[in-house]
């Protein structure tokens, strides 16, 4: 919801860092390292919640590097669709694994109701991802020449590889909710239901756009 609004703040934090990164380090290297740290975050929280401090550290590194890879690509003029593909792929994998890993970390305490909330959350992710990319395809297919120019300007403002329709839950909100799950693992069930509900609202928002665009 606030991703585009907060973009100047994000750019102000990460753009200056790019000049200090050695030339042999590519944006894809940064993406790969971010993914690795994300997997470590999932691993440590899945082993036991006693290690959530370590998991939070790796999660913070994952989120920071996820912001840095795109900034580095733009700084060097090497932004590409392939790089954006791997960036989004890594994000979706970590986003899918993290709630499961947190639930796994407290398996001795986690009842079926907690796993049910995580399952519903994962289901909303899948539906949202389908709609997200279908909307992007529809926006590209049905845009006129003038609309393509406007879409290009919007994409430049958003600075993502795929043009995404705004919704209630975007990158910032997801990051905050996942962080809350790591900080308060005992509240995973409540947070999962909350996030599932918010994602569902976003799904309705995007479906409404598709209906209006195709109707």
PDB file of C-alpha atoms in Angstrom:
ATOM      1  CA  UNK A   1       0.000   0.000   0.000  1.00  0.00           C
ATOM      2  CA  UNK A   2       2.868   2.385   0.797  1.00  0.00           C
ATOM      3  CA  UNK A   3       5.620   0.936  -1.425  1.00  0.00           C
ATOM      4  CA  UNK A   4       5.566   3.717  -4.017  1.00  0.00           C
ATOM      5  CA  UNK A   5       5.091   6.428  -1.406  1.00  0.00           C
ATOM      6  CA  UNK A   6       8.113   5.231   0.561  1.00  0.00           C
ATOM      7  CA  UNK A   7      10.294   4.698  -2.521  1.00  0.00           C
ATOM      8  CA  UNK A   8      12.202   8.007  -2.104  1.00  0.00           C
ATOM      9  CA  UNK A   9      13.132   7.032   1.466  1.00  0.00           C
ATOM     10  CA  UNK A  10      14.280   3.608   0.307  1.00  0.00           C
ATOM     11  CA  UNK A  11      16.314   5.100  -2.535  1.00  0.00           C
ATOM     12  CA  UNK A  12      17.880   7.627  -0.189  1.00  0.00           C
ATOM     13  CA  UNK A  13      19.066   4.820   2.077  1.00  0.00           C
ATOM     14  CA  UNK A  14      20.389   2.344  -0.480  1.00  0.00           C
ATOM     15  CA  UNK A  15      21.471   4.351  -3.530  1.00  0.00           C
ATOM     16  CA  UNK A  16      24.508   5.901  -1.775  1.00  0.00           C
ATOM     17  CA  UNK A  17      25.704   2.408  -0.778  1.00  0.00           C
ATOM     18  CA  UNK A  18      26.070   1.333  -4.408  1.00  0.00           C
ATOM     19  CA  UNK A  19      29.251   3.324  -5.026  1.00  0.00           C
ATOM     20  CA  UNK A  20      31.055   1.313  -2.337  1.00  0.00           C
ATOM     21  CA  UNK A  21      30.237  -2.107  -3.802  1.00  0.00           C
ATOM     22  CA  UNK A  22      33.173  -3.652  -5.735  1.00  0.00           C
ATOM     23  CA  UNK A  23      32.722  -3.918  -9.489  1.00  0.00           C
ATOM     24  CA  UNK A  24      33.043  -7.712  -9.437  1.00  0.00           C
ATOM     25  CA  UNK A  25      29.913  -7.956  -7.249  1.00  0.00           C
ATOM     26  CA  UNK A  26      26.904  -8.033  -9.566  1.00  0.00           C
ATOM     27  CA  UNK A  27      23.253  -7.380  -8.660  1.00  0.00           C
ATOM     28  CA  UNK A  28      22.608 -11.102  -9.164  1.00  0.00           C
ATOM     29  CA  UNK A  29      25.290 -11.877  -6.578  1.00  0.00           C
ATOM     30  CA  UNK A  30      23.442  -9.605  -4.133  1.00  0.00           C
ATOM     31  CA  UNK A  31      20.131 -11.294  -4.963  1.00  0.00           C
ATOM     32  CA  UNK A  32      21.681 -14.722  -4.388  1.00  0.00           C
ATOM     33  CA  UNK A  33      23.167 -13.648  -1.060  1.00  0.00           C
ATOM     34  CA  UNK A  34      19.824 -12.202   0.023  1.00  0.00           C
ATOM     35  CA  UNK A  35      18.156 -15.504  -0.858  1.00  0.00           C
ATOM     36  CA  UNK A  36      20.782 -17.437   1.096  1.00  0.00           C
ATOM     37  CA  UNK A  37      20.238 -15.273   4.180  1.00  0.00           C
ATOM     38  CA  UNK A  38      16.484 -15.740   3.795  1.00  0.00           C
ATOM     39  CA  UNK A  39      16.919 -19.509   3.790  1.00  0.00           C
ATOM     40  CA  UNK A  40      19.107 -19.265   6.903  1.00  0.00           C
ATOM     41  CA  UNK A  41      16.403 -17.210   8.614  1.00  0.00           C
ATOM     42  CA  UNK A  42      13.859 -19.918   7.810  1.00  0.00           C
ATOM     43  CA  UNK A  43      16.219 -22.645   8.976  1.00  0.00           C
ATOM     44  CA  UNK A  44      17.012 -21.133  12.360  1.00  0.00           C
ATOM     45  CA  UNK A  45      13.412 -20.325  13.186  1.00  0.00           C
ATOM     46  CA  UNK A  46      12.357 -23.840  12.141  1.00  0.00           C
ATOM     47  CA  UNK A  47      14.857 -25.448  14.484  1.00  0.00           C
ATOM     48  CA  UNK A  48      13.698 -23.648  17.596  1.00  0.00           C
ATOM     49  CA  UNK A  49      12.292 -20.286  18.555  1.00  0.00           C
ATOM     50  CA  UNK A  50      15.213 -19.904  20.947  1.00  0.00           C
ATOM     51  CA  UNK A  51      17.231 -19.013  17.842  1.00  0.00           C
ATOM     52  CA  UNK A  52      14.841 -16.316  16.651  1.00  0.00           C
ATOM     53  CA  UNK A  53      17.405 -13.604  17.414  1.00  0.00           C
ATOM     54  CA  UNK A  54      19.698 -15.210  14.854  1.00  0.00           C
ATOM     55  CA  UNK A  55      16.761 -15.708  12.508  1.00  0.00           C
ATOM     56  CA  UNK A  56      15.821 -12.039  12.829  1.00  0.00           C
ATOM     57  CA  UNK A  57      19.391 -11.042  12.004  1.00  0.00           C
ATOM     58  CA  UNK A  58      19.373 -13.093   8.807  1.00  0.00           C
ATOM     59  CA  UNK A  59      15.886 -11.807   7.980  1.00  0.00           C
ATOM     60  CA  UNK A  60      17.117  -8.206   8.327  1.00  0.00           C
ATOM     61  CA  UNK A  61      20.044  -9.001   6.033  1.00  0.00           C
ATOM     62  CA  UNK A  62      17.685 -10.604   3.534  1.00  0.00           C
ATOM     63  CA  UNK A  63      15.418  -7.559   3.444  1.00  0.00           C
ATOM     64  CA  UNK A  64      18.318  -5.110   3.232  1.00  0.00           C
ATOM     65  CA  UNK A  65      20.025  -6.935   0.378  1.00  0.00           C
ATOM     66  CA  UNK A  66      16.688  -7.333  -1.393  1.00  0.00           C
ATOM     67  CA  UNK A  67      16.496  -3.538  -1.494  1.00  0.00           C
ATOM     68  CA  UNK A  68      20.139  -3.202  -2.492  1.00  0.00           C
ATOM     69  CA  UNK A  69      20.178  -5.497  -5.542  1.00  0.00           C
ATOM     70  CA  UNK A  70      17.715  -3.394  -7.504  1.00  0.00           C
ATOM     71  CA  UNK A  71      19.382  -0.159  -6.442  1.00  0.00           C
ATOM     72  CA  UNK A  72      22.730  -1.532  -7.601  1.00  0.00           C
ATOM     73  CA  UNK A  73      21.332  -2.628 -10.959  1.00  0.00           C
ATOM     74  CA  UNK A  74      19.835   0.810 -11.576  1.00  0.00           C
ATOM     75  CA  UNK A  75      23.003   2.544 -10.393  1.00  0.00           C
ATOM     76  CA  UNK A  76      25.076   0.612 -12.938  1.00  0.00           C
ATOM     77  CA  UNK A  77      22.455   0.710 -15.675  1.00  0.00           C
ATOM     78  CA  UNK A  78      22.278  -3.080 -15.776  1.00  0.00           C
ATOM     79  CA  UNK A  79      18.663  -3.597 -14.679  1.00  0.00           C
ATOM     80  CA  UNK A  80      17.145  -6.507 -16.604  1.00  0.00           C
ATOM     81  CA  UNK A  81      14.017  -8.620 -16.748  1.00  0.00           C
ATOM     82  CA  UNK A  82      16.090 -11.690 -15.867  1.00  0.00           C
ATOM     83  CA  UNK A  83      17.406 -10.020 -12.737  1.00  0.00           C
ATOM     84  CA  UNK A  84      13.895  -8.975 -11.787  1.00  0.00           C
ATOM     85  CA  UNK A  85      12.694 -12.539 -12.346  1.00  0.00           C
ATOM     86  CA  UNK A  86      15.239 -14.009  -9.948  1.00  0.00           C
ATOM     87  CA  UNK A  87      14.567 -11.250  -7.418  1.00  0.00           C
ATOM     88  CA  UNK A  88      10.831 -11.948  -7.362  1.00  0.00           C
ATOM     89  CA  UNK A  89      11.364 -15.712  -7.411  1.00  0.00           C
ATOM     90  CA  UNK A  90      13.625 -15.514  -4.356  1.00  0.00           C
ATOM     91  CA  UNK A  91      11.119 -13.286  -2.531  1.00  0.00           C
ATOM     92  CA  UNK A  92       8.198 -15.610  -3.211  1.00  0.00           C
ATOM     93  CA  UNK A  93      10.124 -18.674  -2.051  1.00  0.00           C
ATOM     94  CA  UNK A  94      11.171 -17.031   1.230  1.00  0.00           C
ATOM     95  CA  UNK A  95       7.706 -15.557   1.801  1.00  0.00           C
ATOM     96  CA  UNK A  96       6.190 -19.014   1.356  1.00  0.00           C
ATOM     97  CA  UNK A  97       8.715 -20.811   3.566  1.00  0.00           C
ATOM     98  CA  UNK A  98       8.868 -18.411   6.491  1.00  0.00           C
ATOM     99  CA  UNK A  99       5.394 -18.948   8.061  1.00  0.00           C
ATOM    100  CA  UNK A 100       5.833 -22.716   7.679  1.00  0.00           C
ATOM    101  CA  UNK A 101       9.282 -22.536   9.278  1.00  0.00           C
ATOM    102  CA  UNK A 102       7.981 -20.523  12.236  1.00  0.00           C
ATOM    103  CA  UNK A 103       5.186 -23.044  12.797  1.00  0.00           C
ATOM    104  CA  UNK A 104       7.668 -25.899  12.482  1.00  0.00           C
ATOM    105  CA  UNK A 105       9.922 -24.302  15.100  1.00  0.00           C
ATOM    106  CA  UNK A 106       7.238 -24.701  17.730  1.00  0.00           C
ATOM    107  CA  UNK A 107       5.959 -28.064  16.521  1.00  0.00           C
ATOM    108  CA  UNK A 108       5.627 -29.364  20.073  1.00  0.00           C
ATOM    109  CA  UNK A 109       3.255 -26.499  20.858  1.00  0.00           C
ATOM    110  CA  UNK A 110       1.658 -25.978  17.475  1.00  0.00           C
ATOM    111  CA  UNK A 111      -1.805 -27.441  17.176  1.00  0.00           C
ATOM    112  CA  UNK A 112      -3.909 -28.042  14.099  1.00  0.00           C
ATOM    113  CA  UNK A 113      -5.506 -24.597  14.437  1.00  0.00           C
ATOM    114  CA  UNK A 114      -2.123 -22.897  13.941  1.00  0.00           C
ATOM    115  CA  UNK A 115      -1.282 -25.051  10.925  1.00  0.00           C
ATOM    116  CA  UNK A 116      -4.748 -24.302   9.550  1.00  0.00           C
ATOM    117  CA  UNK A 117      -4.111 -20.566   9.768  1.00  0.00           C
ATOM    118  CA  UNK A 118      -0.746 -20.979   8.022  1.00  0.00           C
ATOM    119  CA  UNK A 119      -2.369 -23.129   5.312  1.00  0.00           C
ATOM    120  CA  UNK A 120      -5.029 -20.474   4.660  1.00  0.00           C
ATOM    121  CA  UNK A 121      -2.319 -17.799   4.530  1.00  0.00           C
ATOM    122  CA  UNK A 122      -0.338 -19.817   1.987  1.00  0.00           C
ATOM    123  CA  UNK A 123      -3.504 -20.297  -0.081  1.00  0.00           C
ATOM    124  CA  UNK A 124      -4.096 -16.533  -0.202  1.00  0.00           C
ATOM    125  CA  UNK A 125      -0.472 -16.106  -1.359  1.00  0.00           C
ATOM    126  CA  UNK A 126      -1.035 -18.452  -4.288  1.00  0.00           C
ATOM    127  CA  UNK A 127      -4.297 -16.819  -5.349  1.00  0.00           C
ATOM    128  CA  UNK A 128      -2.807 -13.348  -4.979  1.00  0.00           C
ATOM    129  CA  UNK A 129       0.272 -14.279  -7.021  1.00  0.00           C
ATOM    130  CA  UNK A 130      -1.886 -15.634  -9.848  1.00  0.00           C
ATOM    131  CA  UNK A 131      -3.987 -12.462  -9.921  1.00  0.00           C
ATOM    132  CA  UNK A 132      -0.907 -10.260  -9.588  1.00  0.00           C
ATOM    133  CA  UNK A 133       0.716 -11.552 -12.737  1.00  0.00           C
ATOM    134  CA  UNK A 134      -2.518 -11.972 -14.653  1.00  0.00           C
ATOM    135  CA  UNK A 135      -3.271  -8.318 -13.955  1.00  0.00           C
ATOM    136  CA  UNK A 136       0.201  -7.400 -15.225  1.00  0.00           C
ATOM    137  CA  UNK A 137      -0.431  -9.393 -18.410  1.00  0.00           C
ATOM    138  CA  UNK A 138      -3.859  -7.804 -18.921  1.00  0.00           C
ATOM    139  CA  UNK A 139      -2.472  -4.321 -18.328  1.00  0.00           C
ATOM    140  CA  UNK A 140       0.174  -4.923 -20.986  1.00  0.00           C
ATOM    141  CA  UNK A 141      -2.161  -6.573 -23.483  1.00  0.00           C
ATOM    142  CA  UNK A 142      -4.955  -4.012 -23.345  1.00  0.00           C
ATOM    143  CA  UNK A 143      -2.940  -0.824 -23.076  1.00  0.00           C
ATOM    144  CA  UNK A 144      -3.019   1.647 -25.965  1.00  0.00           C
ATOM    145  CA  UNK A 145       0.055   3.480 -27.192  1.00  0.00           C
ATOM    146  CA  UNK A 146      -0.687   6.387 -24.859  1.00  0.00           C
ATOM    147  CA  UNK A 147      -1.447   4.051 -21.972  1.00  0.00           C
ATOM    148  CA  UNK A 148       1.840   2.228 -22.613  1.00  0.00           C
ATOM    149  CA  UNK A 149       3.650   5.515 -22.146  1.00  0.00           C
ATOM    150  CA  UNK A 150       1.794   6.164 -18.905  1.00  0.00           C
ATOM    151  CA  UNK A 151       2.456   2.597 -17.774  1.00  0.00           C
ATOM    152  CA  UNK A 152       6.132   3.109 -18.513  1.00  0.00           C
ATOM    153  CA  UNK A 153       6.144   6.205 -16.341  1.00  0.00           C
ATOM    154  CA  UNK A 154       4.363   4.317 -13.571  1.00  0.00           C
ATOM    155  CA  UNK A 155       6.831   1.484 -13.859  1.00  0.00           C
ATOM    156  CA  UNK A 156       9.704   3.943 -13.674  1.00  0.00           C
ATOM    157  CA  UNK A 157       8.172   5.411 -10.530  1.00  0.00           C
ATOM    158  CA  UNK A 158       7.563   2.002  -9.011  1.00  0.00           C
ATOM    159  CA  UNK A 159      10.943   0.646 -10.181  1.00  0.00           C
ATOM    160  CA  UNK A 160       9.926  -2.996 -10.237  1.00  0.00           C
ATOM    161  CA  UNK A 161      10.390  -5.538 -12.999  1.00  0.00           C
ATOM    162  CA  UNK A 162       6.659  -6.243 -13.264  1.00  0.00           C
ATOM    163  CA  UNK A 163       4.012  -3.535 -13.113  1.00  0.00           C
ATOM    164  CA  UNK A 164       1.885  -4.339 -10.080  1.00  0.00           C
ATOM    165  CA  UNK A 165      -1.522  -2.944  -9.242  1.00  0.00           C
ATOM    166  CA  UNK A 166      -1.487  -1.317  -5.777  1.00  0.00           C
ATOM    167  CA  UNK A 167      -3.223  -3.269  -3.024  1.00  0.00           C
ATOM    168  CA  UNK A 168      -3.616  -3.267   0.738  1.00  0.00           C
ATOM    169  CA  UNK A 169      -0.652  -5.592   1.330  1.00  0.00           C
ATOM    170  CA  UNK A 170       2.524  -4.998  -0.665  1.00  0.00           C
ATOM    171  CA  UNK A 171       6.223  -5.388   0.063  1.00  0.00           C
ATOM    172  CA  UNK A 172       6.491  -3.141   3.105  1.00  0.00           C
ATOM    173  CA  UNK A 173       3.392  -4.511   4.809  1.00  0.00           C
ATOM    174  CA  UNK A 174       4.493  -8.093   4.124  1.00  0.00           C
ATOM    175  CA  UNK A 175       7.918  -7.404   5.589  1.00  0.00           C
ATOM    176  CA  UNK A 176       6.433  -5.916   8.752  1.00  0.00           C
ATOM    177  CA  UNK A 177       4.022  -8.805   9.245  1.00  0.00           C
ATOM    178  CA  UNK A 178       6.719 -11.440   8.711  1.00  0.00           C
ATOM    179  CA  UNK A 179       8.964  -9.585  11.149  1.00  0.00           C
ATOM    180  CA  UNK A 180       6.151  -9.600  13.709  1.00  0.00           C
ATOM    181  CA  UNK A 181       5.829 -13.367  13.251  1.00  0.00           C
ATOM    182  CA  UNK A 182       9.534 -13.800  14.039  1.00  0.00           C
ATOM    183  CA  UNK A 183       9.400 -11.454  17.026  1.00  0.00           C
ATOM    184  CA  UNK A 184       6.162 -12.928  18.402  1.00  0.00           C
ATOM    185  CA  UNK A 185       6.076 -16.569  17.239  1.00  0.00           C
ATOM    186  CA  UNK A 186       3.502 -17.406  19.893  1.00  0.00           C
ATOM    187  CA  UNK A 187       1.116 -15.085  18.021  1.00  0.00           C
ATOM    188  CA  UNK A 188       1.660 -16.837  14.688  1.00  0.00           C
ATOM    189  CA  UNK A 189      -1.941 -17.991  14.447  1.00  0.00           C
ATOM    190  CA  UNK A 190      -3.352 -14.493  15.004  1.00  0.00           C
ATOM    191  CA  UNK A 191      -0.837 -12.902  12.665  1.00  0.00           C
ATOM    192  CA  UNK A 192      -1.457 -15.530   9.969  1.00  0.00           C
ATOM    193  CA  UNK A 193      -5.215 -14.981  10.051  1.00  0.00           C
ATOM    194  CA  UNK A 194      -4.668 -11.218  10.048  1.00  0.00           C
ATOM    195  CA  UNK A 195      -2.329 -11.330   7.079  1.00  0.00           C
ATOM    196  CA  UNK A 196      -4.584 -13.773   5.213  1.00  0.00           C
ATOM    197  CA  UNK A 197      -7.500 -11.383   5.689  1.00  0.00           C
ATOM    198  CA  UNK A 198      -5.499  -8.387   4.476  1.00  0.00           C
ATOM    199  CA  UNK A 199      -4.191 -10.292   1.447  1.00  0.00           C
ATOM    200  CA  UNK A 200      -7.771 -11.373   0.680  1.00  0.00           C
ATOM    201  CA  UNK A 201      -8.828  -7.723   0.639  1.00  0.00           C
ATOM    202  CA  UNK A 202      -6.009  -7.037  -1.811  1.00  0.00           C
ATOM    203  CA  UNK A 203      -7.233  -9.913  -3.968  1.00  0.00           C
ATOM    204  CA  UNK A 204     -10.696  -8.363  -4.079  1.00  0.00           C
ATOM    205  CA  UNK A 205      -9.172  -5.002  -5.028  1.00  0.00           C
ATOM    206  CA  UNK A 206      -7.283  -6.505  -7.951  1.00  0.00           C
ATOM    207  CA  UNK A 207     -10.196  -8.695  -9.077  1.00  0.00           C
ATOM    208  CA  UNK A 208     -12.371  -5.575  -9.113  1.00  0.00           C
ATOM    209  CA  UNK A 209      -9.809  -3.895 -11.376  1.00  0.00           C
ATOM    210  CA  UNK A 210      -9.790  -6.909 -13.742  1.00  0.00           C
ATOM    211  CA  UNK A 211     -13.599  -6.934 -13.920  1.00  0.00           C
ATOM    212  CA  UNK A 212     -13.677  -3.233 -14.748  1.00  0.00           C
ATOM    213  CA  UNK A 213     -10.835  -3.563 -17.259  1.00  0.00           C
ATOM    214  CA  UNK A 214     -12.397  -6.515 -19.120  1.00  0.00           C
ATOM    215  CA  UNK A 215     -16.054  -5.732 -18.617  1.00  0.00           C
TER     216      UNK A 215
END
